PDB file of C-alpha atoms in Angstrom:
ATOM      1  CA  MET J 115      68.842  91.872 111.795  1.00 86.00           C
ATOM      2  CA  LYS J 116      71.651  94.099 112.530  1.00 88.00           C
ATOM      3  CA  PHE J 117      72.064  97.132 114.701  1.00 90.00           C
ATOM      4  CA  PHE J 118      74.112  99.925 113.857  1.00 91.00           C
ATOM      5  CA  VAL J 119      74.349 102.925 115.773  1.00 92.00           C
ATOM      6  CA  ASP J 120      74.853 106.480 113.995  1.00 92.00           C
ATOM      7  CA  THR J 121      77.179 108.437 116.333  1.00 93.00           C
ATOM      8  CA  ALA J 122      80.775 109.269 117.092  1.00 94.00           C
ATOM      9  CA  ASP J 123      80.251 109.268 120.907  1.00 94.00           C
ATOM     10  CA  VAL J 124      82.856 106.601 122.184  1.00 95.00           C
ATOM     11  CA  LYS J 125      81.633 106.213 125.499  1.00 95.00           C
ATOM     12  CA  ASP J 126      78.046 105.213 124.113  1.00 94.00           C
ATOM     13  CA  ILE J 127      79.425 102.912 121.441  1.00 96.00           C
ATOM     14  CA  ARG J 128      81.680 101.359 124.238  1.00 96.00           C
ATOM     15  CA  GLU J 129      78.615 101.007 126.393  1.00 95.00           C
ATOM     16  CA  LEU J 130      76.335  99.348 123.410  1.00 95.00           C
ATOM     17  CA  ASN J 131      79.086  97.123 122.516  1.00 96.00           C
ATOM     18  CA  ASP J 132      79.776  95.878 126.129  1.00 96.00           C
ATOM     19  CA  LEU J 133      75.981  94.945 126.310  1.00 95.00           C
ATOM     20  CA  GLY J 134      76.479  92.738 123.220  1.00 93.00           C
ATOM     21  CA  LEU J 135      73.697  95.042 120.960  1.00 88.00           C
ATOM     22  CA  LEU J 136      76.369  96.604 118.507  1.00 92.00           C
ATOM     23  CA  ASP J 137      77.019  95.253 114.903  1.00 93.00           C
ATOM     24  CA  GLY J 138      78.612  98.250 113.504  1.00 94.00           C
ATOM     25  CA  VAL J 139      78.593 102.163 113.512  1.00 94.00           C
ATOM     26  CA  THR J 140      77.947 104.370 110.877  1.00 91.00           C
ATOM     27  CA  THR J 141      79.072 108.084 111.439  1.00 89.00           C
ATOM     28  CA  ASN J 142      80.248 110.944 109.386  1.00 89.00           C
ATOM     29  CA  PRO J 143      82.401 113.733 109.702  1.00 91.00           C
ATOM     30  CA  SER J 144      79.976 116.306 111.295  1.00 91.00           C
ATOM     31  CA  LEU J 145      79.345 113.727 114.118  1.00 90.00           C
ATOM     32  CA  ILE J 146      82.989 113.490 114.808  1.00 93.00           C
ATOM     33  CA  LEU J 147      83.659 117.115 114.721  1.00 91.00           C
ATOM     34  CA  LYS J 148      80.902 117.800 117.020  1.00 90.00           C
ATOM     35  CA  SER J 149      82.480 114.971 119.624  1.00 87.00           C
ATOM     36  CA  GLY J 150      85.712 117.100 119.812  1.00 89.00           C
ATOM     37  CA  GLY J 151      88.185 114.724 118.130  1.00 90.00           C
ATOM     38  CA  LYS J 152      89.944 114.382 114.791  1.00 93.00           C
ATOM     39  CA  ILE J 153      88.193 112.316 112.357  1.00 92.00           C
ATOM     40  CA  ALA J 154      91.130 109.671 111.883  1.00 93.00           C
ATOM     41  CA  GLU J 155      91.748 109.543 115.704  1.00 96.00           C
ATOM     42  CA  VAL J 156      87.842 109.210 116.619  1.00 96.00           C
ATOM     43  CA  THR J 157      87.459 106.652 113.706  1.00 96.00           C
ATOM     44  CA  ARG J 158      90.450 104.308 114.849  1.00 97.00           C
ATOM     45  CA  GLN J 159      88.994 104.236 118.476  1.00 97.00           C
ATOM     46  CA  ILE J 160      85.735 103.330 117.467  1.00 97.00           C
ATOM     47  CA  CYS J 161      87.310 100.619 115.197  1.00 96.00           C
ATOM     48  CA  ASP J 162      89.311  99.385 118.057  1.00 97.00           C
ATOM     49  CA  ILE J 163      85.955  98.979 120.186  1.00 97.00           C
ATOM     50  CA  VAL J 164      83.701  97.336 117.237  1.00 96.00           C
ATOM     51  CA  LYS J 165      84.480  94.508 115.471  1.00 93.00           C
ATOM     52  CA  GLY J 166      81.941  94.869 112.846  1.00 93.00           C
ATOM     53  CA  PRO J 167      81.646  97.621 110.007  1.00 92.00           C
ATOM     54  CA  VAL J 168      82.600 101.428 110.996  1.00 94.00           C
ATOM     55  CA  SER J 169      81.985 103.793 108.386  1.00 91.00           C
ATOM     56  CA  ALA J 170      84.197 106.445 107.333  1.00 92.00           C
ATOM     57  CA  GLU J 171      82.839 108.918 104.922  1.00 92.00           C
ATOM     58  CA  VAL J 172      84.761 110.818 102.358  1.00 93.00           C
ATOM     59  CA  THR J 173      83.973 114.523 102.311  1.00 92.00           C
ATOM     60  CA  ALA J 174      85.194 115.012  98.620  1.00 94.00           C
ATOM     61  CA  THR J 175      82.587 115.112  95.686  1.00 92.00           C
ATOM     62  CA  GLU J 176      85.008 114.808  92.966  1.00 95.00           C
ATOM     63  CA  TYR J 177      86.420 111.025  92.036  1.00 96.00           C
ATOM     64  CA  SER J 178      90.097 111.473  92.539  1.00 97.00           C
ATOM     65  CA  GLU J 179      89.694 113.393  95.660  1.00 97.00           C
ATOM     66  CA  MET J 180      87.181 110.877  97.112  1.00 94.00           C
ATOM     67  CA  MET J 181      89.999 107.857  96.001  1.00 95.00           C
ATOM     68  CA  GLU J 182      92.831 109.982  97.668  1.00 96.00           C
ATOM     69  CA  GLN J 183      90.533 110.232 100.810  1.00 95.00           C
ATOM     70  CA  ALA J 184      89.607 106.904 100.711  1.00 92.00           C
ATOM     71  CA  ARG J 185      93.177 105.506 100.695  1.00 92.00           C
ATOM     72  CA  VAL J 186      93.676 107.343 103.822  1.00 94.00           C
ATOM     73  CA  LEU J 187      90.448 106.209 105.696  1.00 93.00           C
ATOM     74  CA  ALA J 188      90.906 102.501 104.551  1.00 90.00           C
ATOM     75  CA  LYS J 189      94.111 102.407 106.493  1.00 92.00           C
ATOM     76  CA  ILE J 190      92.839 103.032 109.718  1.00 94.00           C
ATOM     77  CA  ALA J 191      91.623  99.590 110.394  1.00 93.00           C
ATOM     78  CA  ASP J 192      90.469  96.520 108.603  1.00 90.00           C
ATOM     79  CA  ASN J 193      86.913  97.110 109.710  1.00 92.00           C
ATOM     80  CA  VAL J 194      86.516 100.429 108.025  1.00 91.00           C
ATOM     81  CA  CYS J 195      83.916 100.556 105.501  1.00 90.00           C
ATOM     82  CA  ILE J 196      84.039 103.881 103.108  1.00 91.00           C
ATOM     83  CA  LYS J 197      81.315 105.972 102.579  1.00 90.00           C
ATOM     84  CA  VAL J 198      81.015 107.653  99.509  1.00 89.00           C
ATOM     85  CA  PRO J 199      78.250 110.298  98.180  1.00 87.00           C
ATOM     86  CA  LEU J 200      75.724 108.781  96.006  1.00 85.00           C
ATOM     87  CA  THR J 201      76.618 110.489  92.843  1.00 87.00           C
ATOM     88  CA  LEU J 202      77.836 109.422  89.517  1.00 89.00           C
ATOM     89  CA  ASP J 203      81.547 109.906  90.675  1.00 92.00           C
ATOM     90  CA  GLY J 204      80.626 108.332  94.008  1.00 90.00           C
ATOM     91  CA  LEU J 205      79.097 105.316  92.222  1.00 89.00           C
ATOM     92  CA  ARG J 206      82.721 105.027  90.118  1.00 92.00           C
ATOM     93  CA  ALA J 207      84.714 105.469  93.126  1.00 91.00           C
ATOM     94  CA  CYS J 208      82.835 102.551  95.093  1.00 88.00           C
ATOM     95  CA  LYS J 209      83.301 100.432  91.741  1.00 88.00           C
ATOM     96  CA  THR J 210      87.156 101.332  92.153  1.00 90.00           C
ATOM     97  CA  ILE J 211      87.121 100.383  95.918  1.00 86.00           C
ATOM     98  CA  ARG J 212      85.245  97.150  95.241  1.00 83.00           C
ATOM     99  CA  THR J 213      87.195  95.992  92.245  1.00 82.00           C
ATOM    100  CA  ALA J 214      90.839  97.188  92.393  1.00 76.00           C
ATOM    101  CA  TRP J 215      91.123  97.018  96.050  1.00 73.00           C
ATOM    102  CA  SER J 216      89.453  93.493  96.035  1.00 60.00           C
ATOM    103  CA  THR J 217      86.801  94.545  98.956  1.00 60.00           C
ATOM    104  CA  SER J 218      83.284  95.168  99.345  1.00 56.00           C
ATOM    105  CA  ARG J 219      83.666  97.675 101.966  1.00 70.00           C
ATOM    106  CA  CYS J 220      82.022 100.693 100.508  1.00 70.00           C
ATOM    107  CA  ALA J 221      78.583 102.226 100.983  1.00 67.00           C
ATOM    108  CA  PHE J 222      76.864 105.064 100.017  1.00 66.00           C
ATOM    109  CA  ARG J 223      75.592 108.422 101.533  1.00 65.00           C
ATOM    110  CA  PRO J 224      72.190 109.935  99.873  1.00 58.00           C
ATOM    111  CA  THR J 225      72.416 113.075  98.271  1.00 54.00           C
ATOM    112  CA  ARG J 226      69.667 115.343  97.161  1.00 47.00           C
ATOM    113  CA  ARG J 227      70.415 114.166  94.059  1.00 44.00           C
ATOM    114  CA  CYS J 228      70.451 110.420  94.763  1.00 41.00           C
ATOM    115  CA  TRP J 229      66.652 109.931  94.398  1.00 40.00           C
ATOM    116  CA  ARG J 230      66.995 110.993  90.790  1.00 42.00           C
ATOM    117  CA  PRO J 231      66.705 107.761  88.614  1.00 41.00           C
ATOM    118  CA  ARG J 232      70.208 107.969  87.011  1.00 43.00           C
ATOM    119  CA  PRO J 233      72.414 108.005  90.021  1.00 43.00           C
ATOM    120  CA  ALA J 234      69.944 106.024  92.266  1.00 42.00           C
ATOM    121  CA  LEU J 235      69.352 102.941  90.068  1.00 43.00           C
ATOM    122  CA  PRO J 236      72.809 101.906  89.484  1.00 46.00           C
ATOM    123  CA  SER J 237      73.685 102.059  92.933  1.00 46.00           C
ATOM    124  CA  SER J 238      71.796  98.869  93.180  1.00 48.00           C
ATOM    125  CA  ARG J 239      74.314  97.197  90.947  1.00 50.00           C
ATOM    126  CA  HIS J 240      77.010  97.899  93.304  1.00 49.00           C
ATOM    127  CA  SER J 241      74.750  96.397  96.318  1.00 46.00           C
ATOM    128  CA  SER J 242      75.687  92.935  97.515  1.00 41.00           C
ATOM    129  CA  ALA J 243      75.467  91.236 100.866  1.00 34.00           C
ATOM    130  CA  ALA J 244      78.619  93.158 101.809  1.00 35.00           C
ATOM    131  CA  SER J 245      78.053  96.359 100.546  1.00 39.00           C
ATOM    132  CA  MET J 246      75.315  98.392 102.068  1.00 42.00           C
ATOM    133  CA  ILE J 247      73.189 101.620 100.886  1.00 39.00           C
ATOM    134  CA  TRP J 248      72.230 103.614 103.520  1.00 40.00           C
ATOM    135  CA  ALA J 249      68.599 104.333 103.052  1.00 36.00           C
ATOM    136  CA  SER J 250      68.484 107.476 105.379  1.00 35.00           C
ATOM    137  CA  THR J 251      66.706 110.677 104.450  1.00 33.00           C
ATOM    138  CA  ALA J 252      68.506 112.582 107.139  1.00 36.00           C
ATOM    139  CA  TRP J 253      70.770 114.826 105.117  1.00 36.00           C
ATOM    140  CA  SER J 254      73.972 115.497 106.883  1.00 36.00           C
TER     141      SER J 254
END
């Protein structure tokens, strides 16, 4: 079992990591902005602390914009996992990230639409041991 904390509080992340309890971090732009920092800066700080996956979420909803944001976020650190919305454009973006970039660092953020069969079922096709589908019902 892996333990991922859902926060952008660098102090809490450092404390959990120092205790050896942390496998990765999932966060989102809202949590980062609440912490008072800039998205790239806080994500970099988290990646410097945690050696496991650190999610960095795109805010775009259209494929081309998702890919632009994903390129920027992926350059922050090698352990960044790009989180995209679970929509048809998000599925397309995740496929591109996994195939064209030769990486499995992609995860899905549920949307209210993701529980419809059309986008939800194909998401399992992009799932693997290294790519995660966040099965949370908390909407950010």
